[in-house]
Short mmCIF file of C-alpha atoms in Angstrom, two decimals:
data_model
loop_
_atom_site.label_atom_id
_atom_site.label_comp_id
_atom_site.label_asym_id
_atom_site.label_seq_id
_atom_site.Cartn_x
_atom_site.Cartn_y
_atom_site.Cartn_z
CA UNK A 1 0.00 0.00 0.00
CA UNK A 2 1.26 3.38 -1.02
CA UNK A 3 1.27 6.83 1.28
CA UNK A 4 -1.92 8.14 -0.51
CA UNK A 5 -3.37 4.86 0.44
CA UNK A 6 -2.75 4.47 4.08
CA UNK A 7 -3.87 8.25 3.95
CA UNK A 8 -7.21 7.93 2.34
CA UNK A 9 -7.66 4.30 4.29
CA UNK A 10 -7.08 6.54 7.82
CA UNK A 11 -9.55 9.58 6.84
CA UNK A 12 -6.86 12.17 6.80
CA UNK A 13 -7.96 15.81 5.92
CA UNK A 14 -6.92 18.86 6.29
CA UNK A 15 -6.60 19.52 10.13
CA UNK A 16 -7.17 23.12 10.15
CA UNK A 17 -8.85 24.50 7.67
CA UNK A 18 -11.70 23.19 5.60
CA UNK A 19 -10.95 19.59 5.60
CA UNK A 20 -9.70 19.22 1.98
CA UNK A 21 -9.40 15.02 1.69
CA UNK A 22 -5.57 14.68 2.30
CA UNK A 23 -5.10 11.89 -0.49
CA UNK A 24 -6.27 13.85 -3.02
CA UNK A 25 -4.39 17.29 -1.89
CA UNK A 26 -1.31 15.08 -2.57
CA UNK A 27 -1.69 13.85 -5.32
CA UNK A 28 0.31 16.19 -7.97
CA UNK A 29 3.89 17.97 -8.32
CA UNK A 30 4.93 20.70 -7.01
CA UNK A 31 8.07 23.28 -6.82
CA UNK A 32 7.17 24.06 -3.39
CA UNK A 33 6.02 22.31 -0.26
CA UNK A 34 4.80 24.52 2.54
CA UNK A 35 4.29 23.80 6.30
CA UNK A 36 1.61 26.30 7.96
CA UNK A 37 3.40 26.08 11.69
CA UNK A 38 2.32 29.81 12.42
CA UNK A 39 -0.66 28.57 14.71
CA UNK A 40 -2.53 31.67 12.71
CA UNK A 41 -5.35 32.42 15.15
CA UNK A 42 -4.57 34.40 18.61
CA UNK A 43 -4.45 32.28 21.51
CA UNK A 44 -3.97 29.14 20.06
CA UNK A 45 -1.52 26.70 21.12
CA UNK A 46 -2.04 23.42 20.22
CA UNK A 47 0.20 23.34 16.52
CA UNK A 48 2.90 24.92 19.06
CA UNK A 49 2.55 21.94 21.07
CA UNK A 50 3.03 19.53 18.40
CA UNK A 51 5.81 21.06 17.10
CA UNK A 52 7.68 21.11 20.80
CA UNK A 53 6.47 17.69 21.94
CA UNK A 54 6.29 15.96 18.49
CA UNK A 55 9.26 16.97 16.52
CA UNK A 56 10.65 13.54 15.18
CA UNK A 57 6.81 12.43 13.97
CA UNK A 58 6.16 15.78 12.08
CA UNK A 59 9.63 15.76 10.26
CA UNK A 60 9.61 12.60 9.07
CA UNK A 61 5.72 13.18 8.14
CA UNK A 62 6.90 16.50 6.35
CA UNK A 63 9.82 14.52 4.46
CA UNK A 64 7.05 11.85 2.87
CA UNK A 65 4.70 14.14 2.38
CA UNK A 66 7.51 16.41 0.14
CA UNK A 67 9.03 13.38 -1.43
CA UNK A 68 5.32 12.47 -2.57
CA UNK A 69 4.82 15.53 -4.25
CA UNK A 70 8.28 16.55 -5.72
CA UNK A 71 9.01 19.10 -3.88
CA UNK A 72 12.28 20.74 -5.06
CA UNK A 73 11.77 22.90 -1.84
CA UNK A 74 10.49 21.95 1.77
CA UNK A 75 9.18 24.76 4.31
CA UNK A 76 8.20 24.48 7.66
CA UNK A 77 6.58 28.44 8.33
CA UNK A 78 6.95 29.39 12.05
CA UNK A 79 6.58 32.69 13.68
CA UNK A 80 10.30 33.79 14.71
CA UNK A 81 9.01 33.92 18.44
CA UNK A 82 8.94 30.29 18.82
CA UNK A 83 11.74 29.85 20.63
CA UNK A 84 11.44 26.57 22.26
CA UNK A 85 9.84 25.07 18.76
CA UNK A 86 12.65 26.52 16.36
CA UNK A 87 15.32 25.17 19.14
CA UNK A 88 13.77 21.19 18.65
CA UNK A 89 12.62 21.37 15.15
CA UNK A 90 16.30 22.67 14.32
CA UNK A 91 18.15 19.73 16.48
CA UNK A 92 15.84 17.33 14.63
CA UNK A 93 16.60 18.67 11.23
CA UNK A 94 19.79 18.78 11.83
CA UNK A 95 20.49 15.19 13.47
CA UNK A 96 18.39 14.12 10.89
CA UNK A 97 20.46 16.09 7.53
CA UNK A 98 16.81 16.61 6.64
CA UNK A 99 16.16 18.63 3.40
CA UNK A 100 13.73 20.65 5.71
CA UNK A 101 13.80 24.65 5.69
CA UNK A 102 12.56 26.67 8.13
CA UNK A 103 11.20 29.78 7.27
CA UNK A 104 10.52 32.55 9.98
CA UNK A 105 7.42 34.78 10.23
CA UNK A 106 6.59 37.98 11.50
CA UNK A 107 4.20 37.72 14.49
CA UNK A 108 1.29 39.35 12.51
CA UNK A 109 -2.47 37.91 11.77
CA UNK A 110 -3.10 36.25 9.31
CA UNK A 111 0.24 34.91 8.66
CA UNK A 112 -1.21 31.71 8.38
CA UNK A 113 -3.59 32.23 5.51
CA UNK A 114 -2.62 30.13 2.59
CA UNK A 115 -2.78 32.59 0.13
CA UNK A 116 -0.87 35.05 2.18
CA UNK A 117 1.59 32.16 3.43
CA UNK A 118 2.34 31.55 0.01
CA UNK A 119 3.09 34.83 -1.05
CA UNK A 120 5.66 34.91 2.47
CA UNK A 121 7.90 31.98 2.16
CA UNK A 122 7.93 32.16 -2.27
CA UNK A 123 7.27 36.34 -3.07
CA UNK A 124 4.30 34.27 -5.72
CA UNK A 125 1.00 35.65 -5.59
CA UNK A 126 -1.88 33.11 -5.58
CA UNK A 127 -4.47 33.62 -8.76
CA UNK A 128 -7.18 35.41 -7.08
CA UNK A 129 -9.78 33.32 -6.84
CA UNK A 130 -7.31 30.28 -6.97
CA UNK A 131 -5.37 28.00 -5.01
CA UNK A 132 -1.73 27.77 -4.31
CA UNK A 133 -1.37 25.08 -6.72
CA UNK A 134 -1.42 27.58 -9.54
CA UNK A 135 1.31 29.09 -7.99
CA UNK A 136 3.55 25.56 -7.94
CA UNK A 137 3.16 25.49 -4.09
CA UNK A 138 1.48 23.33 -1.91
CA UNK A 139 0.19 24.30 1.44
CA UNK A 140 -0.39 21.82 4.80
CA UNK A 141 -0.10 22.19 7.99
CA UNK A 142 1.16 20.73 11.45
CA UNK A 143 -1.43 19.05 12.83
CA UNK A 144 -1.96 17.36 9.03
CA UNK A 145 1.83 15.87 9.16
CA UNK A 146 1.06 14.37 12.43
CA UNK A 147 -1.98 12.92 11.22
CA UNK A 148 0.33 11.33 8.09
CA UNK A 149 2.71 10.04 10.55
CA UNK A 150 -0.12 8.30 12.06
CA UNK A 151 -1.31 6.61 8.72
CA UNK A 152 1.78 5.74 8.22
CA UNK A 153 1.99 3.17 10.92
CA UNK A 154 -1.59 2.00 9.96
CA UNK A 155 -3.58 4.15 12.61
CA UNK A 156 -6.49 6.17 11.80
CA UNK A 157 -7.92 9.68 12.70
CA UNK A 158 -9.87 9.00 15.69
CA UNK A 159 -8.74 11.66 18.07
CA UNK A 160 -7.95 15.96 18.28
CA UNK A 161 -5.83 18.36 19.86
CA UNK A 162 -7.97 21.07 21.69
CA UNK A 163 -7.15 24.05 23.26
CA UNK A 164 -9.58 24.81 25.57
CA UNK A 165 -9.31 28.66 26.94
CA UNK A 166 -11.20 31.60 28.27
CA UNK A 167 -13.96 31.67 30.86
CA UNK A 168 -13.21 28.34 32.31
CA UNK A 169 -11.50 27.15 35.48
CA UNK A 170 -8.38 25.23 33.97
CA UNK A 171 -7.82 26.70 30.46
CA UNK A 172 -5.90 22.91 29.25
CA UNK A 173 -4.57 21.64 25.97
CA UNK A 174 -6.59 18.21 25.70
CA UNK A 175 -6.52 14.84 23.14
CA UNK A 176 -10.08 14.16 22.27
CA UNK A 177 -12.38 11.19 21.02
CA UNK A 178 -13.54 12.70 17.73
CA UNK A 179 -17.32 13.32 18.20
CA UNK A 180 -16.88 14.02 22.00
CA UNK A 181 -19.11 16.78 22.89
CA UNK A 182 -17.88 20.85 23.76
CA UNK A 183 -19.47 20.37 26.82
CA UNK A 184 -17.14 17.08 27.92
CA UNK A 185 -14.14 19.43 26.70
CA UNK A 186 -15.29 22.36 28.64
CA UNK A 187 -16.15 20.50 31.68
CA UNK A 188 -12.43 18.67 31.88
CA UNK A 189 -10.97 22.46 31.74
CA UNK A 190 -12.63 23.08 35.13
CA UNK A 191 -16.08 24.28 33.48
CA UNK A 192 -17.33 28.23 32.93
CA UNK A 193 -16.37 30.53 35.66
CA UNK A 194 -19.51 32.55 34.33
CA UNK A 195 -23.33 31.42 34.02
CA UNK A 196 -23.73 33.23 30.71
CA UNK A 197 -21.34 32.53 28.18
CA UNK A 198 -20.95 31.40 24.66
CA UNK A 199 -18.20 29.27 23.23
CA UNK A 200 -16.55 30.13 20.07
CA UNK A 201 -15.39 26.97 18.35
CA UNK A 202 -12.04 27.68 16.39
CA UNK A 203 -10.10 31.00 16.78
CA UNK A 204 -11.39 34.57 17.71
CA UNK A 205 -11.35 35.86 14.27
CA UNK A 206 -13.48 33.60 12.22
CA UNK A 207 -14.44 30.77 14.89
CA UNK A 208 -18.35 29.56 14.84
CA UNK A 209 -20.26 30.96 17.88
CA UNK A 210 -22.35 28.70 19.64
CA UNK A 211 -24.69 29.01 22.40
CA UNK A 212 -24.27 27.24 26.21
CA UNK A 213 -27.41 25.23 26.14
CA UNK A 214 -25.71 24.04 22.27
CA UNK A 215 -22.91 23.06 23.55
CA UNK A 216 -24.06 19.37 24.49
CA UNK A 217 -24.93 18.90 20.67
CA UNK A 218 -22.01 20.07 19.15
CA UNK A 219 -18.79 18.15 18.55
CA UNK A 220 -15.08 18.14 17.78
CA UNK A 221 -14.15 17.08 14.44
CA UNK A 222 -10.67 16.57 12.89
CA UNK A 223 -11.07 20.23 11.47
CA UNK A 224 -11.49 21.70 15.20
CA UNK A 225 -8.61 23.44 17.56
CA UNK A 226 -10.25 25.62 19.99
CA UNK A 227 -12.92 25.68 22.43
CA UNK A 228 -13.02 29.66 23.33
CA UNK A 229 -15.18 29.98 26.51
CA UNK A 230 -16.75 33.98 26.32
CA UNK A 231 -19.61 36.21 28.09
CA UNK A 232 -22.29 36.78 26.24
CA UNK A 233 -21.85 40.52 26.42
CA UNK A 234 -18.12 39.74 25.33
CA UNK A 235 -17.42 42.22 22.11
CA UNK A 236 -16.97 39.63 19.53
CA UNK A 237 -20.04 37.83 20.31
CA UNK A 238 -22.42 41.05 19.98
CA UNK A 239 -20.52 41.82 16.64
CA UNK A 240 -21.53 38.21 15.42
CA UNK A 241 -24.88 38.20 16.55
CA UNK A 242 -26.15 41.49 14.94
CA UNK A 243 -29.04 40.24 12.29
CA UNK A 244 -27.76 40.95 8.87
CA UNK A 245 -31.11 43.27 8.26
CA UNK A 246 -29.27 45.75 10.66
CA UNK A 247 -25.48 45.32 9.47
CA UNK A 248 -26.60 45.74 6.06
CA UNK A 249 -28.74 49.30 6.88
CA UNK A 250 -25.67 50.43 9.28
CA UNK A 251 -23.60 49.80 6.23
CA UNK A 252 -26.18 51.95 4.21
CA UNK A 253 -26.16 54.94 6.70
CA UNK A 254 -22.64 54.61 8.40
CA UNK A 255 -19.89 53.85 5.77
CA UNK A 256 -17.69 56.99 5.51
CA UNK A 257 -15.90 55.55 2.57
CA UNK A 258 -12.28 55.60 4.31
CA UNK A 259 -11.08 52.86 3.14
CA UNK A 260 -9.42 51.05 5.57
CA UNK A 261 -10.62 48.16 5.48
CA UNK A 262 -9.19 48.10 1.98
CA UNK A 263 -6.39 48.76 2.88
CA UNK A 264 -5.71 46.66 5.85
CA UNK A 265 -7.14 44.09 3.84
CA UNK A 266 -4.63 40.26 3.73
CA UNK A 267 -5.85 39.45 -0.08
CA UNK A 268 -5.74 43.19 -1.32
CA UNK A 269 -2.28 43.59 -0.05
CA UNK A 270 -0.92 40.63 -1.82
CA UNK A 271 -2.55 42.00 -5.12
CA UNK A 272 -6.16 40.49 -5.64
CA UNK A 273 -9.17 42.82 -6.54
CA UNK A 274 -10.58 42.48 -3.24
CA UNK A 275 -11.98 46.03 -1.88
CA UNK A 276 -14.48 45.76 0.45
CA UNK A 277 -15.22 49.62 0.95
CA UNK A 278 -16.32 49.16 -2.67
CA UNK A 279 -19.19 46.31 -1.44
CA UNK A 280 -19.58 48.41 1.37
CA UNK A 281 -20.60 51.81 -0.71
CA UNK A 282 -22.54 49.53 -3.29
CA UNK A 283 -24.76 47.78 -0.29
CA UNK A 284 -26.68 50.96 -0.63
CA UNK A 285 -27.58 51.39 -3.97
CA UNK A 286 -26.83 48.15 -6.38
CA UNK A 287 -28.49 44.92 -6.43
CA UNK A 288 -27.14 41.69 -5.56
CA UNK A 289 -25.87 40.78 -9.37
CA UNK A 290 -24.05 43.76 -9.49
CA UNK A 291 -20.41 43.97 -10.85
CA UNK A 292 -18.93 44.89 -7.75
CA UNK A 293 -20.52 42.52 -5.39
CA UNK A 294 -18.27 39.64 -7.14
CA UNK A 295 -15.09 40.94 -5.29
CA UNK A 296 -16.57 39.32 -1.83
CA UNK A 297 -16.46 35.84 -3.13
CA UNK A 298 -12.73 36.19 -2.77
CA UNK A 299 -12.71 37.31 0.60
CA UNK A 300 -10.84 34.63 3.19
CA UNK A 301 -13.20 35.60 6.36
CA UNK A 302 -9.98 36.57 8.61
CA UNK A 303 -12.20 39.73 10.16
CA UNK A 304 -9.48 42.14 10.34
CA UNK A 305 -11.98 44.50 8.57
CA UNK A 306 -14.73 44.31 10.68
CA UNK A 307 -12.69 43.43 14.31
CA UNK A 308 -9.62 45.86 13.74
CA UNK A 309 -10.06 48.21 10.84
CA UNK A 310 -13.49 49.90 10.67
CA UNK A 311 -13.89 53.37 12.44
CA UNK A 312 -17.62 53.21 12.67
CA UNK A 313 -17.97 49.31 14.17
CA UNK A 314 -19.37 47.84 10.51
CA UNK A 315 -19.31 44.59 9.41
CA UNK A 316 -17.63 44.44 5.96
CA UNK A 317 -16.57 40.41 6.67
CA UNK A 318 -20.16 39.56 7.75
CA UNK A 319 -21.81 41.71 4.52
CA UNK A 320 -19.39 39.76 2.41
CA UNK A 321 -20.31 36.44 3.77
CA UNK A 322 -23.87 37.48 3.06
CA UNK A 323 -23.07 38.28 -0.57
CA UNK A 324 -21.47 34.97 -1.19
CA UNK A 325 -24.46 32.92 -0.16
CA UNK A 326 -26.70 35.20 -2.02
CA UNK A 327 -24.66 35.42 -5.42
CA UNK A 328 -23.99 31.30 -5.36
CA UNK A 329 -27.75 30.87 -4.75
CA UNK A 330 -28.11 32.59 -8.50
CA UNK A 331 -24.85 30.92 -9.73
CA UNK A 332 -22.68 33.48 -9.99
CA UNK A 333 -19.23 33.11 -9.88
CA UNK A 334 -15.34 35.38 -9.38
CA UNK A 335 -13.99 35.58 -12.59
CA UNK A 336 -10.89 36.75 -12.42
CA UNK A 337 -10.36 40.12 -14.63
CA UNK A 338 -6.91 38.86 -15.92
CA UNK A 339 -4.94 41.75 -15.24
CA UNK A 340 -1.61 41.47 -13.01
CA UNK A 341 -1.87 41.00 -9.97
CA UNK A 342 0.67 43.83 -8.33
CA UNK A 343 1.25 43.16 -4.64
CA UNK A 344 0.71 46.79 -2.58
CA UNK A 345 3.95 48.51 -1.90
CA UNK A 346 2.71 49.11 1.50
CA UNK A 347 2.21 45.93 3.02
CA UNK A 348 5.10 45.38 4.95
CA UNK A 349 3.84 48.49 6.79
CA UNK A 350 0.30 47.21 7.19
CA UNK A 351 0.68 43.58 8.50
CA UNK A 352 -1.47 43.77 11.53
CA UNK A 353 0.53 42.90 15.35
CA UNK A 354 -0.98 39.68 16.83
CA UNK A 355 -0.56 41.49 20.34
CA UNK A 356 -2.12 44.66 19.32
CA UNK A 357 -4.83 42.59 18.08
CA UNK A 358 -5.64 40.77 20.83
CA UNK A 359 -6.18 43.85 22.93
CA UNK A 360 -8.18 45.40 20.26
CA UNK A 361 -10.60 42.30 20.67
CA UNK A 362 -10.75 42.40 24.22
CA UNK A 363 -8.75 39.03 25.13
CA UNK A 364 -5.44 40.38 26.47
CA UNK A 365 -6.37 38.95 29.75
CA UNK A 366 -6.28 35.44 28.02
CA UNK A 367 -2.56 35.41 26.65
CA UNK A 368 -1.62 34.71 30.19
CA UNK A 369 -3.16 31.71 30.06
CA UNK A 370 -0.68 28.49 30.57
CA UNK A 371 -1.36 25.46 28.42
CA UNK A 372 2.12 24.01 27.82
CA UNK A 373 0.87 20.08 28.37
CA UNK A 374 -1.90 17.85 26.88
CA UNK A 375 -4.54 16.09 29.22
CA UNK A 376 -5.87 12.90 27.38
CA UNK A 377 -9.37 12.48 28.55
CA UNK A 378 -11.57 9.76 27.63
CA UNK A 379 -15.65 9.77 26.23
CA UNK A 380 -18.28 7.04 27.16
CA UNK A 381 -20.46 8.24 24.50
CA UNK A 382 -19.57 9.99 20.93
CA UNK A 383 -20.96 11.53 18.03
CA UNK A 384 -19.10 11.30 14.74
CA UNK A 385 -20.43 13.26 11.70
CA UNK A 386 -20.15 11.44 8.66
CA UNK A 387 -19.15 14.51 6.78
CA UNK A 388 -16.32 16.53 8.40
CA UNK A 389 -14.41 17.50 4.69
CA UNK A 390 -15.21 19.06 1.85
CA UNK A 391 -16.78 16.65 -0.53
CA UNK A 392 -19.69 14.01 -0.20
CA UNK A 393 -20.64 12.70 3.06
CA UNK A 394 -19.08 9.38 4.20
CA UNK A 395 -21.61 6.09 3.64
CA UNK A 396 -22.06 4.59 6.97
CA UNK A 397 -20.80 0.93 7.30
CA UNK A 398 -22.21 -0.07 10.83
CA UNK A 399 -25.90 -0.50 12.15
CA UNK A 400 -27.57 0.81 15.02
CA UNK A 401 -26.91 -2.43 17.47
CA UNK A 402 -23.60 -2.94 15.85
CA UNK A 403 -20.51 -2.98 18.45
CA UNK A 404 -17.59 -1.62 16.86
CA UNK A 405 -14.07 -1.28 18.21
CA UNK A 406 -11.88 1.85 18.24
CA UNK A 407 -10.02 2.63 15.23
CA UNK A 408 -12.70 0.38 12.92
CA UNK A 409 -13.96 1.76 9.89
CA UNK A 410 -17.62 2.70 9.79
CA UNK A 411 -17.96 5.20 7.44
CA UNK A 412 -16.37 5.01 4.02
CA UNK A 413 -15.76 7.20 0.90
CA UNK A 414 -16.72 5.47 -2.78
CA UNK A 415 -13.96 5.03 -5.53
CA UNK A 416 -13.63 7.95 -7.40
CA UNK A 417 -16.14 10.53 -5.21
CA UNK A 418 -14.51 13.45 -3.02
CA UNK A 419 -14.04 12.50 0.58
CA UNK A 420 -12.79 10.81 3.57
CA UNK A 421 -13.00 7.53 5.18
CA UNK A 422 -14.64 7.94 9.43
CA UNK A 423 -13.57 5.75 12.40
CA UNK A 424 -14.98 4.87 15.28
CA UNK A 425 -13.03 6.97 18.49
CA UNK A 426 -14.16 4.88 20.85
CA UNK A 427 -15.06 1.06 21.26
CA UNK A 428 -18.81 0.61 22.06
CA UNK A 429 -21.99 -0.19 20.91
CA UNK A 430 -23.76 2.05 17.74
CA UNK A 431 -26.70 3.85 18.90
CA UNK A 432 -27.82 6.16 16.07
CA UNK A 433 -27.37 6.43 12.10
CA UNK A 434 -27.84 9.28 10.72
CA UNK A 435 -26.02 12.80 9.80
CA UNK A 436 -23.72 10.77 12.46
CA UNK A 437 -22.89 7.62 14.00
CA UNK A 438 -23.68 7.72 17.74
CA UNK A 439 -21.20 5.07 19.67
CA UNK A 440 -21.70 4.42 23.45
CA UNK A 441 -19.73 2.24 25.88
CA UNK A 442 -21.70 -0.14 27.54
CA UNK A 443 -21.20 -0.23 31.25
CA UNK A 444 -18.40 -2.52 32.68
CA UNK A 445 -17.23 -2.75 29.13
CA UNK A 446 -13.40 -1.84 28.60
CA UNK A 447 -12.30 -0.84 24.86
#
């Protein structure tokens, strides 16, 4: 069996983004392979931790996965203040005479954007509206390698590093059951210190906000990293709970046209016709098929717009995320208008300080938070979606009365359809098929 095979066999996707079907990602050439180790989100900690406490498994992973490819050139992207994680990934590079680069990064957000990423470590820009693989690069990240070293010796993806943080008791870095519920997660960090809270699931920038009495239905999947434990009356949960009926007539009667959220913008900087104080002036006057409206379907969703940039508190990420559902409802696609794309000569000057973020946000208070160690916890009862990737939903291979072991295989991708192969987290008896598989241990049974 070849790597892409023990990699589609053991469901690997993309850890932290989307959840791109690993196999597939993998399976071309490229010039460049890329390493996202700049843990892009604030407050996150767990790609740190796998780089400090995981070193040998992630080069080797890194070296098969750039072999596979072609890669003429292998980066590993960390931010330069990384100290303990440059000092072991160089002694394992090193003892290793591993063809292995590391490349160092600024400590601004959102160095970890693909796109962005890209245009660091190479000085290519990305086709706007494309992928890196236009640009002869190909972009993974940490927690993805570790995942490939896992494949490699035959074990699936049944479990997740979480950093839980915030509002809770003991903020911890934990290992997971896939399909274990928020609630479990918050609950082993010591539970809320407040009655009132929401939990954003991901970072603080573009993380989904869920709320408390949700938080015993939702899950962690192979895409999730962060549990983020807030008040309800915290800043960022107001700004994402405004209805769009009143962001979109603040944008009408507020917008001052000053453009920086243009110019602060990630994608604009690196050259792609992204200007969202254009959408924001048109929101007023032009309907949805409009010309201009097209420019927010390239829009990455990092919030530095809406979170950092914006004078008058608007919304220009959560307008544009309207516009995209509304404009591929009707069909309508980014077409590129095939002129060069000419990085801005100012965006050295306009990369936006992590730190200076954070306080912006309101979460200074939470950088102090120590998570340096992972706390494996266990689940006696899971629930694992059968589509956690982009692509087609898994078909379920078990039964309701079914008693399946950890590891086991019991949803599965068809030949030739995108995808990724599920496995059980935990050994137990099936439950529910559905959306999900529902597996619970039965009492004085051991996995």
């Amino acid at each position: 069996m070849n790597l892409l095979e023990k990699i589609k066999d053991a469901g690997v996707i993309g850890a932290g983004g989307a959840g791109f079907p690993t196999h597939i990602k993998l399976k071309c050439k490229v010039e460049v392979l890329i390493i996202n180790g700049a843990e892009c989100e604030p407050l996150l900690k767990t790609d740190q931790y796998l780089m400090r406490e995981r070193t040998e498994e992630l080069v080797e992973a890194i070296e098969m996965a750039g072999k596979e490819v072609g890669a003429e050139k292998i980066y590993l992207a960390v931010k330069k203040k990384y100290g303990k994680e440059i000092e072991a990934l160089k002694s394992t590079i090193a003892r290793r005479d591993s063809p292995i680069q590391l490349f160092f990064l600024d400590n601004f957000f959102p160095a970890g954007d693909e796109q962005v990423l890209v245009y660091e470590v190479t000085g290519r820009t990305v086709p706007p509206g494309g992928i890196p693989l236009q640009s002869k690069a190909l972009v993974s990240n940490v927690g993805t390698m570790i995942n490939i070293y896992e494949a490699l010796q035959g074990k699936p993806v049944t479990h997740k590093y979480i950093a839980v943080l915030g509002e809770v008791k003991d903020p911890k870095l934990l290992k997971v059951p896939v399909g274990t519920s928020a609630a479990r997660c918050i609950a082993a960090a010591g539970g809320p210190l407040t009655e009132d809270y929401c939990v954003i699931m991901g970072g603080p920038m573009m993380g989904q906000i869920i709320d408390d009495v949700d938080i015993h239905h939702k899950v962690i999947k192979k895409t999730d990293s962060a549990l983020i434990v807030l008040d309800k009356d915290h800043y960022i949960v107001k700004r994402n709970r405004t209805p769009m009926a009143h962001i979109i007539n603040q944008s009408k009667s507020a917008c001052i046209q000053c453009r920086f959220c243009t110019d602060l913008c990630p994608r604009y900087l690196i050259g792609h016709p992204l200007r969202p104080h254009k959408i924001m002036g048109a929101i007023a006057t032009k309907t949805i098929e409009d010309e201009a409206f097209r420019e927010a379907l390239i829009c990455c969703d990092c919030g530095i717009c809406e979170l950092y940039a914006c004078p008058m508190g608007l919304s220009p990420r959560l307008v544009n995320g309207y516009l995209k559902g509304e404009l591929r409802k009707r069909g309508i696609a980014f077409h590129s208008p095939g002129t060069a794309v000419i990085p801005s000569e100012s965006r050295d000057y306009r990369k936006i300080p992590v730190n200076r973020l954070i306080a912006r946000i309101g979460l200074e208070k939470y950088t102090y938070q120590m998570v340096d160690s992972v706390e494996e916890i266990q689940a006696d009862q899971v629930s694992i979606p059968l589509r956690q990737h982009i692509g087609v939903a898994a078909e379920a291979m078990v039964a309701v009365g079914d008693w399946v072991e950890r590891g086991q295989c019991i949803g599965k991708i068809e030949d030739g359809k995108l995808g990724a192969n599920i496995h059980a987290s935990i050994g137990g008896r099936v439950t529910a098929v559905g959306q999900a598989i529902d597996i619970k241990q039965e009492e004085g049974v051991m996995e």
